[in-house]
Amino acid sequence: MILKDAYTEGIKKLKSANVDAPAITAGAILCCILGCEKEYLYIHGDYLLSKSEYERYCDALNRRINGEPLQYITGHQEFMSLNFAVNRNVLIPRQDTEILVEYVIEFVGQKQNVNILDIGTGSGCIAVSLAYYIKSSRVWGVDISKEALEIAKINARSYGVEEKIVFIESNLFENVPLQKFDIIVSNPPYIPNRVIDTLDRQVKDFEPKIALNGGEDGLDFYRKIVKESVGFLKPKGLLAFEVGFDQAQDVVKIMESSFKDIKIKKDLAGIERVVTGILSG
Ligand code: GLN
């Protein structure tokens, strides 16, 4: 089948299965299989797909129709204008998380040689972006999942920052070397237990539960990280969290005993998304 016809057929198939953005989806899948840019699809509409290309295309369309997120099918997601490799062992980077990364970049400003610890690094989207955009930074990325760390390392290598980041397999602070950081950042799992089953099928059936589950009330990791970060931050060190849509005030309360100058940042939808504080004392 020629490219143009495969594209039209794919769009039709996705549309009749009520998949969002059928043209973008079919195009992204074709680009991924052919290893080409979007423009190629329009310029080379007469390109004859090989049998294997066509089969892989149909298989990918079916996976999407079955609810699998496009990012796991194509294997990547853009974040902070960088292209991150992802698979089912890691959470797909979200646009909301860019607010957290941007805040940290702004906080660092002209400061030199900052040490940053990212707890629950997953795909490494936060750690790699910070290492990439903050030139003199050194970053530690921690995750309990060995499989996630493999992806994070691939992403660090893609952007030439593997020398600036130390990845550590660790349950929170357990294996983090006893040293003081300028900044601790985290987008921890924050979905309350009982809510997980009500999430979109795309999320609950495909994204790693371990990256989502924040315990009974969703706040388990905030409590643990706040408590432990006191011993790992330099005086006036920054702790910066992403939080769930209704968790900002709860996280502020958790932080209040040991942090000052607590600030909340909203995301593009106006939702309180980031909570930050400076170690007091
Ligand atoms: N730090 C990664 C991200 O922000 C993973 C977060 C997680 O798995 N909870 O996407």
XYZ file of N, CA and C and ligand atoms in Angstrom:
853
model
N 0.842 -1.203 0.000
C 0.000 0.000 0.000
C 0.880 1.257 0.000
N 0.432 2.287 -0.692
C 1.239 3.509 -0.701
C 0.918 4.365 0.547
N 1.909 5.164 0.897
C 1.872 5.966 2.127
C 0.570 6.766 2.283
N 0.201 7.459 1.203
C -0.983 8.325 1.235
C -2.227 7.523 1.636
N -2.365 6.340 1.037
C -3.543 5.509 1.313
C -3.495 4.926 2.725
N -2.297 4.555 3.143
C -2.155 4.000 4.498
C -2.534 5.061 5.532
N -2.108 6.285 5.263
C -2.404 7.413 6.164
C -3.920 7.607 6.258
N -4.578 7.684 5.101
C -6.039 7.879 5.082
C -6.760 6.716 5.770
N -6.302 5.519 5.491
C -6.938 4.342 6.098
C -6.788 4.378 7.625
N -5.590 4.746 8.081
C -5.323 4.814 9.518
C -6.214 5.848 10.200
N -6.335 7.009 9.576
C -7.165 8.073 10.161
C -8.613 7.567 10.311
N -9.085 6.902 9.264
C -10.463 6.382 9.267
C -10.666 5.384 10.404
N -9.713 4.470 10.513
C -9.778 3.426 11.546
C -9.821 4.037 12.951
N -8.946 5.017 13.177
C -8.862 5.649 14.500
C -10.136 6.435 14.801
N -10.623 7.118 13.771
C -11.835 7.929 13.916
C -13.004 7.037 14.311
N -13.151 5.923 13.598
C -14.327 5.086 13.892
C -14.184 4.421 15.263
N -12.966 4.373 15.808
C -12.807 3.827 17.166
C -12.821 4.951 18.206
N -13.170 6.169 17.755
C -13.249 7.338 18.654
C -11.949 7.702 19.344
N -10.831 7.450 18.676
C -9.545 7.846 19.253
C -9.354 9.348 19.004
N -8.858 10.040 20.021
C -8.593 11.486 19.899
C -7.581 11.762 18.803
N -7.688 12.912 18.190
C -6.696 13.408 17.218
C -6.233 12.339 16.225
N -7.158 11.785 15.435
C -6.783 10.669 14.555
C -5.689 11.009 13.536
N -5.725 12.199 12.955
C -4.725 12.521 11.928
C -3.325 12.650 12.542
N -3.272 13.347 13.681
C -1.974 13.504 14.359
C -1.429 12.134 14.776
N -2.338 11.302 15.278
C -1.916 9.985 15.761
C -1.394 9.117 14.624
N -2.182 9.011 13.548
C -1.746 8.178 12.413
C -0.423 8.710 11.854
N -0.308 10.029 11.767
C 0.920 10.641 11.246
C 2.113 10.339 12.138
N 1.915 10.462 13.444
C 3.028 10.222 14.383
C 3.483 8.764 14.298
N 2.529 7.859 14.159
C 2.890 6.433 14.069
C 3.668 6.165 12.779
N 3.185 6.728 11.675
C 3.889 6.530 10.398
C 5.316 7.089 10.465
N 5.446 8.296 11.033
C 6.783 8.900 11.144
C 7.707 8.016 11.963
N 7.151 7.441 13.012
C 7.965 6.608 13.890
C 8.420 5.348 13.143
N 7.518 4.739 12.392
C 7.869 3.511 11.667
C 8.840 3.792 10.521
N 8.629 4.886 9.832
C 9.489 5.191 8.679
C 10.739 5.977 9.090
N 10.779 6.420 10.353
C 11.918 7.216 10.816
C 12.023 8.532 10.047
N 10.872 9.167 9.824
C 10.905 10.395 9.027
C 10.221 11.554 9.745
N 10.338 12.732 9.196
C 9.644 13.921 9.701
C 8.253 13.977 9.084
N 7.378 14.760 9.735
C 5.983 14.882 9.304
C 5.866 15.282 7.821
N 6.721 16.221 7.402
C 6.633 16.748 6.034
C 6.738 15.621 4.999
N 7.546 14.615 5.324
C 7.789 13.506 4.395
C 6.466 12.843 3.972
N 5.539 12.768 4.943
C 4.260 12.090 4.680
C 3.506 12.762 3.535
N 3.650 14.086 3.448
C 2.916 14.820 2.409
C 3.676 14.838 1.088
N 5.008 14.903 1.207
C 5.813 15.020 -0.017
C 5.948 13.676 -0.732
N 6.021 12.594 0.072
C 6.272 11.274 -0.539
C 5.061 10.348 -0.395
N 3.881 10.895 -0.661
C 2.640 10.123 -0.551
C 2.626 8.863 -1.403
N 3.441 8.828 -2.436
C 3.440 7.654 -3.312
C 4.422 6.571 -2.880
N 5.133 6.816 -1.783
C 6.094 5.810 -1.293
C 5.352 4.508 -0.984
N 5.913 3.418 -1.479
C 5.267 2.115 -1.276
C 5.771 1.493 0.037
N 4.851 1.295 0.983
C 5.251 0.714 2.269
C 5.631 -0.752 2.064
N 6.688 -1.196 2.753
C 7.023 -2.621 2.683
C 5.981 -3.383 3.502
N 5.982 -4.716 3.317
C 5.013 -5.538 4.035
C 5.213 -5.346 5.554
N 6.482 -5.356 5.958
C 6.752 -5.249 7.395
C 6.373 -3.852 7.933
N 6.613 -2.816 7.159
C 6.221 -1.468 7.594
C 4.704 -1.386 7.762
N 4.003 -1.970 6.788
C 2.542 -1.920 6.852
C 2.014 -2.716 8.045
N 2.633 -3.873 8.288
C 2.195 -4.694 9.436
C 2.444 -3.971 10.752
N 3.616 -3.351 10.851
C 3.931 -2.619 12.094
C 2.979 -1.442 12.283
N 2.599 -0.832 11.180
C 1.642 0.286 11.219
C 0.293 -0.193 11.757
N -0.199 -1.303 11.199
C -1.508 -1.828 11.636
C -1.459 -2.232 13.106
N -0.351 -2.842 13.488
C -0.198 -3.270 14.881
C -0.229 -2.049 15.810
N 0.476 -0.988 15.429
C 0.524 0.224 16.258
C -0.862 0.879 16.341
N -1.576 0.907 15.218
C -2.931 1.490 15.236
C -3.822 0.697 16.195
N -3.697 -0.628 16.140
C -4.517 -1.452 17.027
C -4.177 -1.239 18.494
N -2.890 -1.071 18.766
C -2.494 -0.800 20.164
C -3.137 0.499 20.636
N -3.125 1.500 19.783
C -3.714 2.791 20.167
C -5.228 2.650 20.353
N -5.852 1.901 19.444
C -7.309 1.689 19.544
C -7.637 0.937 20.835
N -6.710 0.107 21.257
C -6.889 -0.652 22.491
C -6.616 0.197 23.736
N -6.288 1.470 23.550
C -6.168 2.388 24.687
C -4.747 2.726 25.092
N -3.762 2.079 24.481
C -2.377 2.356 24.880
C -1.994 3.785 24.487
N -1.352 4.528 25.403
C -0.966 5.901 25.057
C -0.023 5.929 23.851
N -0.203 6.921 23.006
C 0.623 7.070 21.800
C 2.123 7.086 22.142
N 2.442 7.721 23.271
C 3.858 7.862 23.637
C 4.549 6.516 23.854
N 3.823 5.529 24.394
C 4.441 4.204 24.568
C 4.591 3.503 23.220
N 3.740 3.845 22.275
C 3.808 3.215 20.946
C 4.965 3.813 20.144
N 5.078 5.137 20.176
C 6.165 5.763 19.410
C 7.482 5.746 20.208
N 7.355 5.618 21.553
C 8.561 5.525 22.391
C 9.148 6.863 22.780
N 8.409 7.942 22.583
C 8.959 9.207 23.065
C 7.894 10.253 23.405
N 8.318 11.250 24.175
C 7.448 12.373 24.560
C 8.308 13.621 24.700
N 7.815 14.722 24.163
C 8.549 15.975 24.309
C 8.312 16.558 25.699
N 9.363 17.115 26.267
C 9.271 17.753 27.587
C 10.361 18.812 27.648
N 10.019 20.021 28.021
C 10.986 21.131 28.059
C 11.731 21.247 26.723
N 11.003 21.078 25.632
C 11.570 21.144 24.280
C 12.662 20.103 24.031
N 12.709 19.070 24.837
C 13.649 17.960 24.604
C 12.798 16.720 24.320
N 13.415 15.766 23.637
C 12.661 14.581 23.250
C 13.055 13.403 24.143
N 12.143 12.958 24.992
C 12.461 11.915 25.963
C 11.998 10.539 25.518
N 12.901 9.562 25.632
C 12.520 8.175 25.396
C 11.657 7.730 26.565
N 10.583 7.002 26.266
C 9.734 6.455 27.336
C 9.344 5.016 26.987
N 9.077 4.230 28.012
C 8.412 2.942 27.809
C 7.505 2.701 29.012
N 6.910 1.507 29.074
C 5.893 1.297 30.096
C 6.458 1.196 31.505
N 7.755 1.286 31.652
C 8.345 1.295 32.991
C 8.398 2.690 33.592
N 8.046 3.692 32.798
C 8.121 5.067 33.329
C 6.824 5.831 33.050
N 6.560 6.779 33.933
C 5.437 7.690 33.723
C 5.728 8.548 32.489
N 4.729 8.839 31.696
C 4.933 9.727 30.547
C 5.083 11.157 31.093
N 6.156 11.857 30.736
C 6.322 13.235 31.236
C 5.114 14.104 30.872
N 4.654 14.917 31.836
C 3.482 15.769 31.635
C 3.922 17.220 31.488
N 3.123 17.956 30.721
C 3.398 19.387 30.540
C 3.381 20.136 31.883
N 2.477 19.718 32.781
C 2.378 20.380 34.096
C 3.717 20.379 34.819
N 4.476 19.313 34.627
C 5.749 19.168 35.342
C 6.780 20.197 34.872
N 6.552 20.763 33.690
C 7.461 21.807 33.206
C 7.457 23.017 34.142
N 6.327 23.257 34.814
C 6.221 24.391 35.748
C 7.245 24.215 36.871
N 7.360 22.978 37.335
C 8.305 22.663 38.408
C 9.746 22.895 37.930
N 10.054 22.384 36.752
C 11.417 22.525 36.219
C 11.734 24.006 35.985
N 10.778 24.724 35.426
C 11.006 26.152 35.159
C 11.233 26.920 36.464
N 10.484 26.542 37.510
C 10.663 27.224 38.789
C 12.085 27.016 39.316
N 12.551 25.781 39.224
C 13.897 25.488 39.738
C 14.955 26.258 38.932
N 14.783 26.298 37.621
C 15.738 27.030 36.768
C 15.771 28.509 37.174
N 14.573 29.060 37.421
C 14.476 30.468 37.818
C 15.123 30.687 39.189
N 14.882 29.764 40.106
C 15.451 29.863 41.458
C 16.981 29.861 41.397
N 17.535 29.022 40.533
C 18.998 28.923 40.432
C 19.564 30.226 39.861
N 18.892 30.792 38.870
C 19.345 32.049 38.273
C 20.814 31.994 37.914
N 21.595 32.914 38.487
C 23.035 32.984 38.158
C 23.899 32.177 39.120
N 23.265 31.504 40.105
C 24.087 30.738 41.069
C 24.891 29.668 40.340
N 26.094 29.445 40.809
C 26.977 28.473 40.150
C 27.080 27.195 40.975
N 27.400 26.117 40.301
C 27.702 24.823 40.947
C 26.627 24.325 41.905
N 25.380 24.417 41.518
C 24.334 23.907 42.414
C 24.224 22.383 42.294
N 23.975 21.753 43.462
C 23.746 20.309 43.528
C 22.261 20.054 43.676
N 21.717 19.249 42.788
C 20.266 19.030 42.801
C 19.965 17.535 42.924
N 19.012 17.217 43.798
C 18.590 15.820 43.959
C 17.146 15.684 43.463
N 16.929 14.744 42.539
C 15.574 14.502 42.016
C 15.097 13.146 42.536
N 14.068 13.182 43.391
C 13.565 11.951 43.999
C 12.440 11.368 43.133
N 12.595 10.136 42.679
C 11.604 9.483 41.814
C 11.766 9.996 40.395
N 12.943 9.756 39.839
C 13.301 10.417 38.581
C 12.575 9.838 37.365
N 12.131 8.588 37.441
C 11.361 7.984 36.338
C 12.122 8.045 35.026
N 11.529 8.676 34.025
C 12.183 8.822 32.716
C 13.406 9.740 32.790
N 13.557 10.418 33.918
C 14.663 11.368 34.061
C 14.305 12.729 33.488
N 13.021 12.948 33.187
C 12.677 14.202 32.501
C 13.072 15.438 33.320
N 12.911 15.371 34.644
C 13.266 16.532 35.468
C 14.787 16.631 35.580
N 15.426 15.523 35.938
C 16.881 15.527 36.158
C 17.632 15.940 34.886
N 17.244 15.351 33.756
C 17.962 15.632 32.506
C 17.724 17.080 32.069
N 16.493 17.576 32.197
C 16.221 18.960 31.803
C 17.031 19.927 32.658
N 17.091 19.659 33.963
C 17.841 20.568 34.844
C 19.334 20.524 34.510
N 19.852 19.324 34.294
C 21.282 19.207 33.964
C 21.564 19.905 32.632
N 20.618 19.820 31.723
C 20.802 20.379 30.381
C 20.722 21.909 30.384
N 19.745 22.438 31.106
C 19.522 23.892 31.050
C 20.330 24.680 32.085
N 20.728 24.013 33.193
C 21.521 24.741 34.198
C 22.969 24.283 34.033
N 23.743 25.124 33.382
C 25.051 24.695 32.883
C 25.988 24.151 33.963
N 26.083 24.837 35.112
C 27.083 24.374 36.079
C 26.474 23.467 37.161
N 25.328 22.863 36.860
C 24.687 22.031 37.885
C 25.267 20.625 37.915
N 25.043 19.978 39.063
C 25.309 18.557 39.177
C 24.032 17.941 39.739
N 23.608 16.842 39.150
C 22.286 16.317 39.497
C 22.390 14.848 39.928
N 21.605 14.508 40.951
C 21.466 13.115 41.380
C 20.017 12.702 41.109
N 19.831 11.619 40.372
C 18.474 11.150 40.056
C 18.259 9.795 40.706
N 17.225 9.733 41.550
C 16.991 8.533 42.346
C 15.687 7.873 41.932
N 15.698 6.565 41.804
C 14.437 5.858 41.583
C 14.542 4.452 42.159
N 13.397 3.935 42.615
C 13.378 2.573 43.169
C 13.402 1.545 42.036
N 13.031 1.983 40.831
C 12.914 1.049 39.706
C 14.165 1.060 38.828
N 14.797 -0.117 38.758
C 15.989 -0.272 37.921
C 15.636 -0.026 36.453
N 14.455 -0.517 36.068
C 14.021 -0.382 34.664
C 13.825 1.091 34.298
N 13.288 1.865 35.234
C 13.108 3.299 34.970
C 14.474 3.958 34.805
N 15.408 3.587 35.661
C 16.739 4.212 35.592
C 17.426 3.940 34.260
N 17.147 2.772 33.671
C 17.734 2.483 32.352
C 17.273 3.508 31.322
N 15.991 3.841 31.371
C 15.456 4.844 30.440
C 16.042 6.223 30.758
N 16.115 6.536 32.045
C 16.663 7.848 32.441
C 18.095 8.005 31.923
N 18.866 6.917 31.992
C 20.267 6.981 31.523
C 20.319 7.187 30.012
N 19.429 6.529 29.295
C 19.368 6.717 27.832
C 19.094 8.194 27.529
N 18.171 8.778 28.281
C 17.818 10.181 28.042
C 18.977 11.120 28.383
N 19.685 10.803 29.447
C 20.838 11.641 29.820
C 21.880 11.584 28.700
N 22.107 10.379 28.161
C 23.088 10.224 27.090
C 22.665 10.991 25.843
N 21.377 10.946 25.525
C 20.880 11.637 24.322
C 21.222 13.113 24.340
N 21.247 13.687 25.545
C 21.488 15.130 25.624
C 22.878 15.455 26.162
N 23.743 14.462 26.169
C 25.142 14.683 26.544
C 25.337 15.148 27.977
N 24.404 14.778 28.886
C 24.566 15.219 30.273
C 24.841 14.036 31.218
N 25.224 12.891 30.638
C 25.426 11.710 31.490
C 26.543 11.919 32.517
N 27.498 12.788 32.194
C 28.606 13.055 33.137
C 28.149 13.952 34.286
N 27.046 14.660 34.085
C 26.589 15.605 35.121
C 25.576 14.975 36.075
N 25.094 13.760 35.725
C 24.043 13.157 36.548
C 24.508 11.824 37.115
N 24.262 11.640 38.417
C 24.505 10.343 39.040
C 23.133 9.707 39.261
N 22.904 8.543 38.661
C 21.631 7.853 38.882
C 21.818 6.794 39.969
N 20.891 6.758 40.889
C 21.012 5.836 42.027
C 19.722 5.035 42.189
N 19.872 3.704 42.260
C 18.694 2.868 42.537
C 18.453 2.927 44.038
N 17.343 3.500 44.423
C 17.136 3.737 45.853
C 15.664 3.982 46.163
N 15.237 3.427 47.292
C 13.914 3.742 47.804
C 14.042 5.096 48.516
N 13.549 6.137 47.902
C 13.717 7.507 48.405
C 15.182 7.770 48.761
N 15.471 8.158 50.016
C 16.834 8.583 50.370
C 17.763 7.433 50.766
N 17.216 6.218 50.789
C 17.957 5.078 51.361
C 19.417 4.978 50.900
N 19.665 4.995 49.595
C 21.039 4.843 49.097
C 21.667 6.159 48.628
N 21.069 7.261 49.015
C 21.640 8.557 48.616
C 22.837 8.847 49.518
N 24.010 9.177 48.933
C 25.174 9.451 49.781
C 24.880 10.596 50.742
N 25.382 10.459 51.952
C 25.115 11.483 52.969
C 25.848 12.764 52.606
N 25.169 13.635 51.944
C 25.749 14.922 51.592
C 24.629 15.937 51.543
N 24.975 17.216 51.453
C 23.930 18.240 51.464
C 23.727 18.797 50.059
N 22.463 18.928 49.700
C 22.107 19.441 48.370
C 21.607 20.880 48.477
N 21.750 21.622 47.379
C 21.183 22.974 47.328
C 19.677 22.897 47.091
N 19.293 21.874 46.317
C 17.882 21.763 45.905
C 17.462 20.296 45.910
N 16.276 20.037 46.465
C 15.667 18.717 46.291
C 14.356 18.941 45.552
N 14.177 18.162 44.492
C 12.988 18.333 43.672
C 12.310 16.971 43.534
N 10.981 16.977 43.462
C 10.299 15.695 43.262
C 8.891 15.869 42.694
N 8.569 14.965 41.778
C 7.187 14.806 41.326
C 6.813 13.395 41.766
N 6.466 13.238 43.047
C 6.299 11.880 43.571
C 4.952 11.284 43.140
N 4.772 9.975 43.334
C 3.441 9.400 43.090
C 2.462 10.078 44.050
N 1.345 10.587 43.537
C 0.459 11.324 44.453
C -1.032 11.014 44.296
N -1.348 9.944 43.587
C -2.777 9.613 43.435
C -3.220 8.765 44.641
N -4.307 9.184 45.318
C -4.784 8.363 46.433
C -5.196 6.962 45.930
N -4.850 5.946 46.736
C -5.194 4.541 46.428
C -6.499 4.325 45.698
N -7.553 4.789 46.369
C -8.899 4.455 45.888
C -9.272 5.188 44.605
N -8.504 6.198 44.250
C -8.818 6.969 43.045
C -8.228 6.311 41.786
N -7.196 5.484 41.993
C -6.474 4.926 40.837
C -7.422 4.223 39.856
N -8.364 3.451 40.399
C -9.276 2.705 39.521
C -10.231 3.597 38.746
N -10.348 4.852 39.156
C -11.282 5.741 38.457
C -10.562 6.571 37.379
N -9.244 6.416 37.284
C -8.496 7.204 36.293
C -8.824 6.720 34.880
N -8.469 7.532 33.903
C -8.578 7.153 32.497
C -7.928 5.807 32.260
N -8.530 5.009 31.378
C -7.968 3.687 31.074
C -6.515 3.805 30.586
N -6.278 4.841 29.777
C -4.932 5.091 29.254
C -3.896 5.151 30.358
N -4.297 5.756 31.483
C -3.370 5.912 32.602
C -3.356 4.646 33.439
N -4.531 4.230 33.914
C -4.548 3.150 34.911
C -4.147 1.791 34.347
N -4.386 1.557 33.057
C -4.034 0.248 32.498
C -2.635 0.206 31.891
N -2.017 1.362 31.699
C -0.741 1.345 30.982
C 0.414 1.996 31.727
N 0.154 2.995 32.537
C 1.281 3.659 33.219
C 1.591 2.893 34.519
N 2.867 2.919 34.953
C 3.238 2.095 36.108
C 2.527 2.555 37.384
N 1.857 1.608 38.050
C 1.118 1.940 39.284
C 2.068 2.525 40.330
N 3.263 2.007 40.338
C 4.255 2.446 41.334
C 4.581 3.938 41.182
N 4.366 4.465 39.968
C 4.652 5.888 39.715
C 3.451 6.767 40.059
N 2.311 6.119 40.324
C 1.073 6.866 40.557
C 0.632 6.825 42.016
N 0.801 5.662 42.645
C 0.168 5.400 43.930
C 0.825 6.142 45.104
N 0.096 7.105 45.631
C 0.610 7.919 46.738
C 0.067 7.495 48.087
N -0.452 6.239 48.166
C -0.962 5.729 49.447
C -2.391 6.166 49.709
N -2.837 5.883 50.929
C -4.231 6.114 51.355
C -4.801 7.477 50.909
N -4.095 8.570 51.244
C -4.616 9.903 50.910
C -3.792 10.591 49.814
N -2.844 9.856 49.247
C -2.036 10.415 48.164
C -0.844 11.229 48.645
N -0.741 11.393 49.973
C 0.281 12.313 50.490
C 1.479 11.605 51.138
N 1.492 10.282 51.072
C 2.555 9.510 51.746
C 3.955 10.013 51.416
N 4.203 10.206 50.110
C 5.570 10.558 49.711
C 5.945 11.986 50.120
N 4.961 12.874 50.181
C 5.273 14.235 50.628
C 5.746 14.195 52.088
N 5.011 13.403 52.908
C 5.398 13.317 54.327
C 6.808 12.770 54.459
N 7.072 11.674 53.733
C 8.393 11.036 53.870
C 9.505 11.948 53.355
N 9.274 12.556 52.201
C 10.338 13.372 51.597
C 10.607 14.621 52.439
N 9.549 15.256 52.925
C 9.734 16.467 53.749
C 10.565 16.118 54.984
N 10.194 15.021 55.639
C 10.878 14.628 56.870
C 12.364 14.384 56.612
N 12.650 13.621 55.545
C 14.050 13.239 55.299
C 14.866 14.351 54.658
N 14.227 15.207 53.901
C 15.025 16.193 53.156
C 15.714 17.178 54.099
N 15.160 17.330 55.298
C 15.779 18.231 56.280
C 17.256 17.850 56.494
N 17.549 16.557 56.511
C 18.922 16.098 56.724
C 19.787 16.144 55.472
N 19.177 16.402 54.316
C 19.922 16.359 53.050
C 20.025 17.721 52.364
N 19.481 18.756 52.993
C 19.530 20.086 52.369
C 20.528 20.994 53.068
N 21.202 21.832 52.290
C 22.064 22.856 52.873
C 21.174 23.898 53.555
N 21.713 24.718 54.462
C 20.921 25.816 55.022
C 20.368 26.660 53.856
N 19.134 27.071 53.949
C 18.443 27.834 52.895
C 18.260 27.040 51.600
N 18.368 25.720 51.703
C 18.153 24.873 50.524
C 16.682 24.874 50.116
N 16.448 24.565 48.843
C 15.075 24.601 48.313
C 14.510 23.192 48.183
N 13.247 23.044 48.631
C 12.508 21.807 48.359
C 11.363 22.185 47.431
N 11.256 21.508 46.286
C 10.218 21.867 45.299
C 9.486 20.619 44.843
N 8.164 20.654 44.998
C 7.312 19.516 44.660
C 6.324 19.854 43.561
N 5.999 18.859 42.724
C 4.730 18.928 41.984
C 3.682 18.284 42.888
N 2.441 18.797 42.839
C 1.374 18.219 43.668
C 0.130 17.955 42.819
N -0.736 17.075 43.333
C -2.001 16.777 42.663
C -2.938 17.978 42.712
N -4.016 17.948 41.906
C -4.830 19.157 41.685
C -5.426 19.782 42.946
N -5.620 18.955 44.014
C -6.235 19.525 45.222
C -5.338 19.355 46.458
N -4.025 19.176 46.207
C -3.155 18.824 47.335
C -2.269 19.959 47.846
N -2.272 21.112 47.147
C -1.303 22.163 47.497
C -1.399 22.558 48.976
N -2.610 22.793 49.466
C -2.747 23.269 50.854
C -2.286 22.209 51.845
N -2.588 20.945 51.546
C -2.135 19.854 52.431
C -0.608 19.785 52.454
N 0.002 19.951 51.282
C 1.468 19.862 51.211
C 2.096 21.058 51.934
N 1.464 22.230 51.809
C 1.955 23.401 52.549
C 1.977 23.073 54.045
N 0.894 22.469 54.530
C 0.817 22.131 55.973
C 1.924 21.160 56.372
N 2.167 20.177 55.500
C 3.208 19.187 55.804
C 4.575 19.884 55.878
N 4.780 20.867 55.013
C 6.095 21.522 54.945
C 6.314 22.558 56.038
N 5.223 23.111 56.564
C 5.313 24.297 57.430
C 6.240 24.164 58.640
N 6.315 22.944 59.197
C 7.113 22.807 60.425
C 8.612 23.025 60.161
N 9.104 22.650 58.997
C 10.557 22.808 58.784
C 10.935 23.726 57.622
N 9.942 24.273 56.905
C 10.260 25.135 55.761
C 9.596 26.501 55.892
N 10.262 27.510 55.320
C 9.682 28.868 55.319
C 9.564 29.363 53.872
N 9.084 30.597 53.705
C 8.890 31.175 52.365
C 8.172 30.199 51.430
N 7.139 29.555 51.938
C 6.459 28.541 51.121
C 5.650 29.229 50.020
N 5.844 28.748 48.794
C 5.170 29.367 47.642
C 4.418 28.318 46.861
N 3.331 28.781 46.218
C 2.546 27.889 45.351
C 2.561 28.471 43.948
N 2.778 27.628 42.973
C 2.725 28.076 41.562
C 1.579 27.350 40.875
N 0.882 28.077 40.006
C -0.230 27.457 39.280
C 0.222 26.966 37.911
N -0.483 25.952 37.389
C -0.163 25.503 36.036
C -0.979 26.303 35.017
N -0.875 25.940 33.757
C -1.531 26.718 32.698
C -3.048 26.687 32.814
N -3.575 25.655 33.490
C -5.022 25.565 33.678
C -5.461 26.304 34.943
N -4.513 26.970 35.622
C -4.859 27.722 36.831
C -4.923 26.843 38.078
N -4.445 25.610 37.973
C -4.472 24.692 39.124
C -3.163 24.818 39.910
N -3.294 24.836 41.250
C -2.095 24.928 42.102
C -1.286 23.652 41.913
N -0.106 23.762 41.334
C 0.590 22.586 40.813
C 1.955 22.356 41.444
N 2.556 23.442 41.939
C 3.916 23.326 42.478
C 3.956 23.991 43.844
N 4.568 23.309 44.818
C 4.749 23.901 46.144
C 6.247 23.881 46.464
N 6.769 25.027 46.902
C 8.198 25.115 47.183
C 8.419 25.758 48.549
N 9.542 25.461 49.142
C 9.871 26.090 50.425
C 11.367 26.081 50.657
N 11.799 26.960 51.548
C 13.216 27.096 51.887
C 13.415 26.516 53.285
N 14.443 25.704 53.437
C 14.710 25.082 54.736
C 14.909 26.166 55.797
N 14.132 26.088 56.873
C 14.280 27.153 57.868
C 15.348 26.783 58.890
N 15.787 27.794 59.600
C 16.763 27.580 60.663
C 18.187 27.745 60.176
N 10.021 12.438 37.692
C 9.254 11.769 36.686
C 8.258 12.730 36.071
O 8.076 13.802 36.571
C 8.532 10.550 37.260
C 7.495 10.891 38.275
C 6.809 9.674 38.837
O 7.063 8.556 38.371
N 5.931 9.890 39.786
O 7.624 12.464 35.093
